[in-house]
XYZ file of N, CA and C in Angstrom:
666
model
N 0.839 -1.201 0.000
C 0.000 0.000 0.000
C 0.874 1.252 0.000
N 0.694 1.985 -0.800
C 1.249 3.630 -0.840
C 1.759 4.238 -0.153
N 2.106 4.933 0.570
C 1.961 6.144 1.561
C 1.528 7.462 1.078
N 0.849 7.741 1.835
C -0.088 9.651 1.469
C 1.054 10.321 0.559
N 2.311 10.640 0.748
C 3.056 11.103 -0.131
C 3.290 10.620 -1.290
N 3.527 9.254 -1.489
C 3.097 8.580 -2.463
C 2.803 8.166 -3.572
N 1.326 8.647 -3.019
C 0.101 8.005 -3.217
C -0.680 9.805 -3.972
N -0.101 10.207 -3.109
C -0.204 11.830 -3.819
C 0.420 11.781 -5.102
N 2.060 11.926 -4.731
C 2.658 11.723 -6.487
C 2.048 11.272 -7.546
N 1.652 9.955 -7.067
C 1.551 8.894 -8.197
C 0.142 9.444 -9.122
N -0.632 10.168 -7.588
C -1.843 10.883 -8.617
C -1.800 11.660 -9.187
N -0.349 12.872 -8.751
C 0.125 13.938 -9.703
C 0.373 13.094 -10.929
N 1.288 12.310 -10.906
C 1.392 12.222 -12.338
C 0.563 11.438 -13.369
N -0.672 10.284 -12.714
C -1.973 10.386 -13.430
C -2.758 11.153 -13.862
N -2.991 12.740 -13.005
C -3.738 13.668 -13.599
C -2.995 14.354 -14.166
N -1.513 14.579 -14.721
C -0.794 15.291 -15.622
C -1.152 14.113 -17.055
N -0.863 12.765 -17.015
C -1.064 12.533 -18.207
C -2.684 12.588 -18.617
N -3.162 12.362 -17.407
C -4.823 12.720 -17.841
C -5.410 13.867 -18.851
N -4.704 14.896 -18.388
C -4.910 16.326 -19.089
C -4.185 16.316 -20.491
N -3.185 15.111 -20.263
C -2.631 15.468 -21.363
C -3.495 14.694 -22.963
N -3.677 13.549 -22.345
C -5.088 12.900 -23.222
C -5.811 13.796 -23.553
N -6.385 14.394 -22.697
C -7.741 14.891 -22.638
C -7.359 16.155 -23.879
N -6.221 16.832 -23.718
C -5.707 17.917 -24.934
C -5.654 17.480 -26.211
N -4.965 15.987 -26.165
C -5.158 14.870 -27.899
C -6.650 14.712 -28.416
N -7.128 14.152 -27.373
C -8.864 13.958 -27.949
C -9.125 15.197 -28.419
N -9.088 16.243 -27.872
C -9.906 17.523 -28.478
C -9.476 18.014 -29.138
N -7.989 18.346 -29.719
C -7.662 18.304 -30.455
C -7.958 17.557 -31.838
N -8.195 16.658 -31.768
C -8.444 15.741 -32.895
C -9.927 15.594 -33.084
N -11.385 15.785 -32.465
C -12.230 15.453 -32.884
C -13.095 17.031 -32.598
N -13.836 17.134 -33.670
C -15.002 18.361 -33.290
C -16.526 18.470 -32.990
N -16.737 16.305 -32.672
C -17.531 16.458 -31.926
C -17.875 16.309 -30.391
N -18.223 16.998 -29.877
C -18.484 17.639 -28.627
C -18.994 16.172 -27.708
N -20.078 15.542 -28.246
C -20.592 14.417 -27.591
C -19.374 13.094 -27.518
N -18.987 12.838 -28.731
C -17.730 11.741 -28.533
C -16.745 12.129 -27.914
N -16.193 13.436 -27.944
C -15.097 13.956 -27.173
C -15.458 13.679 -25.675
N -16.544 14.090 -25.246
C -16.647 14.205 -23.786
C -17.226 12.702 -23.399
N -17.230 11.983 -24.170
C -17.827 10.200 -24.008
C -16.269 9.924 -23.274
N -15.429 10.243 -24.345
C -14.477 9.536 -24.012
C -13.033 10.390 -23.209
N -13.385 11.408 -22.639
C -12.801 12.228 -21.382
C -13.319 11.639 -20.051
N -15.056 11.367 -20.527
C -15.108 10.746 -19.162
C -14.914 9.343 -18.593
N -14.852 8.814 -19.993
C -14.278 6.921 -19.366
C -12.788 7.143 -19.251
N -11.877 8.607 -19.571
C -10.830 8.467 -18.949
C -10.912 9.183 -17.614
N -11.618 9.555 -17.216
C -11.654 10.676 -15.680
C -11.924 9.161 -15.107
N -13.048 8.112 -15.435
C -13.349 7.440 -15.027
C -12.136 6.488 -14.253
N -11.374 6.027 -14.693
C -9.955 5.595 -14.482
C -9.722 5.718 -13.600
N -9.565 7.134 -13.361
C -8.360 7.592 -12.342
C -9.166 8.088 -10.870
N -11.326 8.550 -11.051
C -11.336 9.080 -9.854
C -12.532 8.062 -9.756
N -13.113 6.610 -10.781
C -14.331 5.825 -10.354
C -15.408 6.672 -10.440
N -15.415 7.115 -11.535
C -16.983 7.859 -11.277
C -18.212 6.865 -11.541
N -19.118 7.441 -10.757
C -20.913 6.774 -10.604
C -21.210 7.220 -11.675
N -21.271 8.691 -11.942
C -22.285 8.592 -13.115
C -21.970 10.319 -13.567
N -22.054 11.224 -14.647
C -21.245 12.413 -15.089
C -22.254 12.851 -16.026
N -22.627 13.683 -16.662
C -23.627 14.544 -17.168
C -22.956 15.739 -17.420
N -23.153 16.173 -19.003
C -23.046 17.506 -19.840
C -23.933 18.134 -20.048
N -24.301 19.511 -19.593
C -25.478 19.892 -20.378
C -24.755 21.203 -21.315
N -25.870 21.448 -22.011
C -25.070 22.798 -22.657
C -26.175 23.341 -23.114
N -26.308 24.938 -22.918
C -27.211 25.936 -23.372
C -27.435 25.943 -25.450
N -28.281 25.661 -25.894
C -28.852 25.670 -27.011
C -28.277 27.408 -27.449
N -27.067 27.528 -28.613
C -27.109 29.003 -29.146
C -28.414 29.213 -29.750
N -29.847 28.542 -30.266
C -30.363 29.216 -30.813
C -31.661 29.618 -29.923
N -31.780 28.737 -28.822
C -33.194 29.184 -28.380
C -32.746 29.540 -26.675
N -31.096 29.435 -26.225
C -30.904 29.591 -25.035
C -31.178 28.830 -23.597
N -32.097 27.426 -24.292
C -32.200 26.455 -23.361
C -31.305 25.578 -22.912
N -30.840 25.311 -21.694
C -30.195 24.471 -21.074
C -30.587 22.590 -21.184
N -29.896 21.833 -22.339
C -30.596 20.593 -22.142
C -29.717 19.535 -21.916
N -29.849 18.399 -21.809
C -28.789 17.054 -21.427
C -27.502 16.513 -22.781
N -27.183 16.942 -23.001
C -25.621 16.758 -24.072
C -25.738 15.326 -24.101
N -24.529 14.958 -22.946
C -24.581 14.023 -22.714
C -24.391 13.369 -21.257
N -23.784 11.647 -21.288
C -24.262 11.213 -20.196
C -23.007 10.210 -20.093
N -22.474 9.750 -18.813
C -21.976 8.533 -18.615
C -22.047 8.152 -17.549
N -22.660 6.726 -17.694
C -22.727 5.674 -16.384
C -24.434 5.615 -16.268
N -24.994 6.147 -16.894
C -26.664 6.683 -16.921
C -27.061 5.176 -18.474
N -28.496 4.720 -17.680
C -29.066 3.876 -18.886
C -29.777 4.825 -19.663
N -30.440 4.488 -21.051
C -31.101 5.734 -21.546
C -32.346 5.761 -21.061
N -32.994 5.209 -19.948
C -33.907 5.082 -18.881
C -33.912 6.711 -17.934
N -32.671 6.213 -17.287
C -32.344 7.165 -16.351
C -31.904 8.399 -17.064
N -31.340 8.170 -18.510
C -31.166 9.514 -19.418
C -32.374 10.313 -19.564
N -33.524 9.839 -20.096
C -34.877 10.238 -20.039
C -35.249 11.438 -18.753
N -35.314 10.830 -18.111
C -35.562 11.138 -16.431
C -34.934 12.702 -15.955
N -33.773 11.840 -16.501
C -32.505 13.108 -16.014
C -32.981 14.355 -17.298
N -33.124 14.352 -17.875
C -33.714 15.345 -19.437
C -34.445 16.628 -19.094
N -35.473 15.604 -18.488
C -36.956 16.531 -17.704
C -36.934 16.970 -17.023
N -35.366 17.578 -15.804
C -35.029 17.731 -14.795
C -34.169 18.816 -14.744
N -33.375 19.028 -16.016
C -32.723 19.738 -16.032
C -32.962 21.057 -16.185
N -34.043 21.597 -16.439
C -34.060 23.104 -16.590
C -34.797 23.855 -15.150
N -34.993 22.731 -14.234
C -35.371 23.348 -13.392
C -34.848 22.412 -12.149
N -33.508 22.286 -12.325
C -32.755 21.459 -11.547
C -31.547 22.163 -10.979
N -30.370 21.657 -10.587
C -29.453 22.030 -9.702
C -28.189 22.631 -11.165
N -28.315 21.745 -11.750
C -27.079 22.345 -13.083
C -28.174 23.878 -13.675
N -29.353 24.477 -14.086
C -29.756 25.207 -14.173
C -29.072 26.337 -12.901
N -29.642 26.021 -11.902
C -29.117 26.749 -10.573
C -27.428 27.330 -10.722
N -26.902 26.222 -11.028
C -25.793 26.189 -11.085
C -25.150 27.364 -11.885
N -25.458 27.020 -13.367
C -25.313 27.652 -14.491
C -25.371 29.039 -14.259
N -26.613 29.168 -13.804
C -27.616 30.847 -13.867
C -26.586 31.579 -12.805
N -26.194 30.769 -11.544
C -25.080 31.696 -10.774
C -24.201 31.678 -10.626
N -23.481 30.906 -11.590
C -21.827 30.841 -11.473
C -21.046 30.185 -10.595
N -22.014 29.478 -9.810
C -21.086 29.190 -8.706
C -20.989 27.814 -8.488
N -20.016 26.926 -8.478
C -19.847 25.622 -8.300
C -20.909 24.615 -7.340
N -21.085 23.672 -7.095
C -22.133 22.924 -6.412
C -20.799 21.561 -6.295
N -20.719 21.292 -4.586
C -19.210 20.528 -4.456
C -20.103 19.957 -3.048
N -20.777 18.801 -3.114
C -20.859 17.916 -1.983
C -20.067 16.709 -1.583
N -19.845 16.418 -0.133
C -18.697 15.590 0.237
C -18.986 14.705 0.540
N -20.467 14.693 0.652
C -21.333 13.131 0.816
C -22.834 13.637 0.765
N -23.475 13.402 0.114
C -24.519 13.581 -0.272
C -25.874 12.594 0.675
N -25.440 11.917 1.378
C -26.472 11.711 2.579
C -26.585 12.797 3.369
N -26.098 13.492 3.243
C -26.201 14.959 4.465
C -26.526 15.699 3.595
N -27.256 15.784 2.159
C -27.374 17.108 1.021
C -28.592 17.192 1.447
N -29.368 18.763 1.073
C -30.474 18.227 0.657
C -31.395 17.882 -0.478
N -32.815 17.732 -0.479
C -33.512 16.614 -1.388
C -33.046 17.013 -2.541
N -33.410 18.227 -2.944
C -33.097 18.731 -4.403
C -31.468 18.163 -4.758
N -30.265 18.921 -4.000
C -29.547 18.022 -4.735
C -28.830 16.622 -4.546
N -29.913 15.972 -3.294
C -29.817 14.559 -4.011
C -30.528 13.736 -4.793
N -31.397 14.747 -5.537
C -32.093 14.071 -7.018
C -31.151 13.971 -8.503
N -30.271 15.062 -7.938
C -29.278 14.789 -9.611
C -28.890 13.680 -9.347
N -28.929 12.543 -8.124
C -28.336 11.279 -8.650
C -29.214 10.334 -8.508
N -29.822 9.554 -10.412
C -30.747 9.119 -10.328
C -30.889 8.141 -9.833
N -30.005 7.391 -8.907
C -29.767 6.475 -8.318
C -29.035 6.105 -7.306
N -29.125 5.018 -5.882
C -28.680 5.195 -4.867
C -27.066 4.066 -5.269
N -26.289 4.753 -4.927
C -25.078 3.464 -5.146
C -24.711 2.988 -3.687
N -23.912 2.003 -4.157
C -23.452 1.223 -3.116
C -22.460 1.686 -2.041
N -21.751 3.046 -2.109
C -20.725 3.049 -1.141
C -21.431 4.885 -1.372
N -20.770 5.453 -0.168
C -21.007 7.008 -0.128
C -20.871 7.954 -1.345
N -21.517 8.905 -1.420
C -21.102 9.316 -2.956
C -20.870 10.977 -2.924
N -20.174 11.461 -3.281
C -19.390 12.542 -3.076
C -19.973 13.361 -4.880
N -20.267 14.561 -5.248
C -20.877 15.416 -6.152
C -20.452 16.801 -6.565
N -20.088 16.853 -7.848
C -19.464 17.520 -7.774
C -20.170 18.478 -9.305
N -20.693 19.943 -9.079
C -20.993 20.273 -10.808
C -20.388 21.695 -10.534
N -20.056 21.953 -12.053
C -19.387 23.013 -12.327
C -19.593 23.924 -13.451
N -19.784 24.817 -13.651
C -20.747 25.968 -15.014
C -19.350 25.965 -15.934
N -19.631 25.828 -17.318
C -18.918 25.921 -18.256
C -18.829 26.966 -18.797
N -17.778 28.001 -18.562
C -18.292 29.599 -19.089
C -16.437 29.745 -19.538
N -16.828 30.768 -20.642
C -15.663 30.886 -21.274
C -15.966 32.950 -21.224
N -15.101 33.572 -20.864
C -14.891 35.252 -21.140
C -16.727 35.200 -19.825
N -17.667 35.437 -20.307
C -19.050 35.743 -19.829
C -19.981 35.316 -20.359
N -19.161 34.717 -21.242
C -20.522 33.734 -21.817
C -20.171 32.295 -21.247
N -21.638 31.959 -20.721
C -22.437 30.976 -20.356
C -22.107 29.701 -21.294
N -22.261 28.305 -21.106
C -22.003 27.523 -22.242
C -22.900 26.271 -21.875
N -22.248 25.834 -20.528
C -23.649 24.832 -19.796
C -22.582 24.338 -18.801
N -22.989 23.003 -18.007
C -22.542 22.630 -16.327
C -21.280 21.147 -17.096
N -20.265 20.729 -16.242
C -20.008 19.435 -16.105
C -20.149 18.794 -15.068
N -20.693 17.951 -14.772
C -21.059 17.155 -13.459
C -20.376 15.754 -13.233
N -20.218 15.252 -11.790
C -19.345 13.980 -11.687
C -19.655 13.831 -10.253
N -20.300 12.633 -9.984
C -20.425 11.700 -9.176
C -19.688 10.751 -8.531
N -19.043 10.681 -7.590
C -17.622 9.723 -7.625
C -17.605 8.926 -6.012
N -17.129 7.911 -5.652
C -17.022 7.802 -4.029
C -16.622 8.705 -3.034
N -17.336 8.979 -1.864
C -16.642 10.057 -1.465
C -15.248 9.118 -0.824
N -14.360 10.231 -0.859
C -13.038 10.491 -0.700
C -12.679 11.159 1.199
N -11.526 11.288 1.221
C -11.471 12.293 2.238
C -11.277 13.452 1.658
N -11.054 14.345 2.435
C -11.164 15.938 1.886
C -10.152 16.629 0.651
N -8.705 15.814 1.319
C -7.759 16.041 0.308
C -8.188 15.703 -1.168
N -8.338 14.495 -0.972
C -8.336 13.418 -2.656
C -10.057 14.544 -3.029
N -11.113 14.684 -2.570
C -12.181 15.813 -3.069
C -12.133 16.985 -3.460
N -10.862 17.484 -2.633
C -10.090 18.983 -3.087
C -9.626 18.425 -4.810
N -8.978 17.570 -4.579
C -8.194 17.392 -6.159
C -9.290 17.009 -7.084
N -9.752 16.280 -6.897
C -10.782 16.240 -8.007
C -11.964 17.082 -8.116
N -12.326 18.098 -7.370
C -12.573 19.768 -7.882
C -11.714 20.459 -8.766
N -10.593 20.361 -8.114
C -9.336 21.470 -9.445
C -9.802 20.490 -10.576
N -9.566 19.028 -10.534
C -8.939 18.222 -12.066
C -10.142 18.732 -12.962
N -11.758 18.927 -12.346
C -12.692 18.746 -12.761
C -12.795 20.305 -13.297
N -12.185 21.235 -12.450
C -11.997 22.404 -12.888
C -11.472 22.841 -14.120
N -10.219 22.395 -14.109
C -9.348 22.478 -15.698
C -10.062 21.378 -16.781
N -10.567 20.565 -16.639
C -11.730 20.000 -17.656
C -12.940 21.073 -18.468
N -13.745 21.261 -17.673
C -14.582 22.562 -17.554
C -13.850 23.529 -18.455
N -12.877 23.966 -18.077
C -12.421 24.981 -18.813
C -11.663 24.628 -20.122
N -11.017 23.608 -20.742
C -10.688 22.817 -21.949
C -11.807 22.821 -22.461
N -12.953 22.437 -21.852
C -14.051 21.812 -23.047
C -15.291 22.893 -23.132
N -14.672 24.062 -22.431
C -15.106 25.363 -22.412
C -14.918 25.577 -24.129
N -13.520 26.298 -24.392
C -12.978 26.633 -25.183
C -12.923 25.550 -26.241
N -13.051 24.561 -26.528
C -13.353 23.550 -27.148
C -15.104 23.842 -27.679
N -15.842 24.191 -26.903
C -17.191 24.208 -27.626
C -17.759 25.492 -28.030
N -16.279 26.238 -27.723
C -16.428 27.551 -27.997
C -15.892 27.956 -29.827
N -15.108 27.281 -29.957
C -14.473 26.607 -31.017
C -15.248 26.367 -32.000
N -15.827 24.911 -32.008
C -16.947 24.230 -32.570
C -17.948 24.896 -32.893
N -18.481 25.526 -32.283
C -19.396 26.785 -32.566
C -19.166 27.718 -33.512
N -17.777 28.156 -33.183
C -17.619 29.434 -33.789
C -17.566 28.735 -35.635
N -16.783 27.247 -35.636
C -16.458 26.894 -36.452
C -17.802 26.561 -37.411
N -19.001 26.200 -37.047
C -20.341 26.027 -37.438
C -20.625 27.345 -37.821
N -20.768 28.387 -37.351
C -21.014 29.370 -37.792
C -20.913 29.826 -39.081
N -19.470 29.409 -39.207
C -18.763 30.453 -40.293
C -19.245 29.068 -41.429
N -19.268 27.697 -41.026
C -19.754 26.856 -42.193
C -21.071 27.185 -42.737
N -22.298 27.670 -41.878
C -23.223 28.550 -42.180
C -23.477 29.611 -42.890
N -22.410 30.678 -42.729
C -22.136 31.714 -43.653
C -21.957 31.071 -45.217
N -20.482 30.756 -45.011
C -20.270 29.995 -46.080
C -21.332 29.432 -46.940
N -22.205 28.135 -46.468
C -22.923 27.889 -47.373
C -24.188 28.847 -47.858
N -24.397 29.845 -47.328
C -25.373 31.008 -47.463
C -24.926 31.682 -48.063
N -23.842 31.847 -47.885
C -23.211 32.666 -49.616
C -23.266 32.097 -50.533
N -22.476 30.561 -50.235
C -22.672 30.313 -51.782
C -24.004 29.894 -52.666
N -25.058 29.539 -51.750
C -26.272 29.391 -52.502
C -26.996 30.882 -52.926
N -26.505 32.286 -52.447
C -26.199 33.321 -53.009
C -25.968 33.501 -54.288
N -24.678 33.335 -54.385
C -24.137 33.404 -55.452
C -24.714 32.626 -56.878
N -24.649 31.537 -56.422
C -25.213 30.136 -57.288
C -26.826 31.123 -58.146
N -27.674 31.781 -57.259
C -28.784 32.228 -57.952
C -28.578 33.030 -58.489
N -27.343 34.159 -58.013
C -27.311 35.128 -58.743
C -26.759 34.567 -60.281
N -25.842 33.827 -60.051
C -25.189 33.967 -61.452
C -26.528 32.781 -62.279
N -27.401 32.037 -61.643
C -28.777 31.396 -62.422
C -29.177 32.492 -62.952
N -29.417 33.206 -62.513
C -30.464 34.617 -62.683
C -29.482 35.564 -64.060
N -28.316 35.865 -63.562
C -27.278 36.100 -64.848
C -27.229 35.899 -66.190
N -27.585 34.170 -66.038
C -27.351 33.540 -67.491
C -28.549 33.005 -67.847
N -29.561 33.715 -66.940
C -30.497 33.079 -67.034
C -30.909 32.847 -69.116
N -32.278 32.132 -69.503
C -32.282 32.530 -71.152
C -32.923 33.564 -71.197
N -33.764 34.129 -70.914
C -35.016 35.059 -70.559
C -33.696 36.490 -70.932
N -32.575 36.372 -70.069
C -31.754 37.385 -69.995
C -30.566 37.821 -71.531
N -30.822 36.943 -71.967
C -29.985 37.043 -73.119
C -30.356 37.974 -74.105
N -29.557 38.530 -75.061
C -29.854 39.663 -75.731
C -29.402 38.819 -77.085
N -30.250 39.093 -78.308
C -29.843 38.794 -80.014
C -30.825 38.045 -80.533
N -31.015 38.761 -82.083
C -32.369 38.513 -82.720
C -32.481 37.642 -83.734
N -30.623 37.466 -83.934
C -30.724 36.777 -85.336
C -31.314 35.562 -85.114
N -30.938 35.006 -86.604
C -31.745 33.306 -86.850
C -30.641 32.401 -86.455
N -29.707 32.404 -86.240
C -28.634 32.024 -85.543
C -28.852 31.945 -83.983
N -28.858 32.690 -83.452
C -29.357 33.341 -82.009
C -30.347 32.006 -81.620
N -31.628 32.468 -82.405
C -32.718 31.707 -82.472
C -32.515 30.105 -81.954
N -31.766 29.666 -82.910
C -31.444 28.261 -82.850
C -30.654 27.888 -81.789
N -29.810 28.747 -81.675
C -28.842 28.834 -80.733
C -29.606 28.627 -78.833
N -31.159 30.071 -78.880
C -32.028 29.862 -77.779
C -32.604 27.962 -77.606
N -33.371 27.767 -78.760
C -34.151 26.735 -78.968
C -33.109 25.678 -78.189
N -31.887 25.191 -79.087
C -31.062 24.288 -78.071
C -30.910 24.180 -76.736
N -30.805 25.152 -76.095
C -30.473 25.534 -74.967
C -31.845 25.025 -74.148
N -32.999 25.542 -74.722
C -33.952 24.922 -73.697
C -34.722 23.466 -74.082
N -34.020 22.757 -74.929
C -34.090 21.395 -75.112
C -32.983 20.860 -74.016
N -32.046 21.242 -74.423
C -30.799 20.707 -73.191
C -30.936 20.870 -71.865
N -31.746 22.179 -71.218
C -31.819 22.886 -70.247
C -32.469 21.600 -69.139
N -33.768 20.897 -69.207
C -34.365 19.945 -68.873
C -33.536 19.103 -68.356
């Protein structure tokens, strides 16, 4: 068995390569749901999580809804769905301020409903608002055994610098959708204008040449 000093190290340098994964995945993929699937079966690793939940505010209508999920059946996904806009990650979100329980038999009711289920050993809770500059983005949440205070301190920070990676990561993605939006709105722009350009209707010449020249065109045109 370890010793606290250790046993500390050894977790320093699990959550250094942790972060460092966690920088490859996002790096490499731009979707938001697989990225964070597989951040959390690696958080999973190192702190045993029960069960972890993404939500993220909708850019177009500003609603807060369930992203995604791990350790949740799509039972308990359901459940958890209908809960969220007038739940503890809403709360959360709207004031900025972290939500960090150290055992959740002593919480109360409200937030021991974010866990849709009772587990087997004490369970320690942890959610955090995803905000990048002042804008809002949505919560990361993580469920885990409780710990003693130290090992709960650390997995607040780890969960902290997560939050803020996949901050800027969906800040990214966004911005990057956007401009693919523009893009294709121009070019179906363009595309009519220059229809409209060449259109036949638009053409100018009277000869008998011309003529024949029209006639083809709207045999081919079809």
């Amino acid at each position: 068995m370890l010793s606290e000093p250790s046993y500390k190290s050894a977790r320093s340098g699990r959550e250094f390569s942790l972060l460092h994964s966690i920088s490859e995945i996002l790096s490499s993929s731009l979707n938001i749901k697989d990225t964070l699937k597989k951040i959390y079966e690696l958080l999973d690793d190192l702190i045993d999580i029960q069960h972890g939940v993404l939500t993220l505010i909708d850019p177009y209508t500003d609603d807060l809804h369930l992203e995604m999920s791990h350790g949740l059946t799509d039972e308990e996904m359901k459940i958890k769905s209908t809960t969220i806009e007038g739940g503890i990650e809403k709360s959360v979100l709207d004031s900025l301020t972290p939500l960090f329980v150290h055992d959740l038999l002593d919480a109360p009711q409200k937030v021991k409903n974010v866990i849709p289920k009772q587990y087997p050993t004490p369970t320690s809770f942890i959610c955090l608002p995803i905000v990048l500059g002042k804008k809002k983005l949505g919560t990361i949440s993580a469920a885990f055994p409780q710990k003693d205070e130290s090992i709960f301190s650390q997995n607040f920070k780890l969960l902290s610098f997560i939050a803020l990676m996949v901050a800027q990561e969906i800040q990214l993605t966004r911005l990057m959708e956007s401009e693919k939006d523009k893009l294709k709105k121009e070019n179906i722009f363009l595309r009519d204008e220059l229809k409209e350009k060449y259109n036949i209707h638009n053409m100018i010449g009277t000869s008998s040449s011309m003529h024949h020249v029209y006639e083809n065109i709207i045999q081919v045109a079809a």
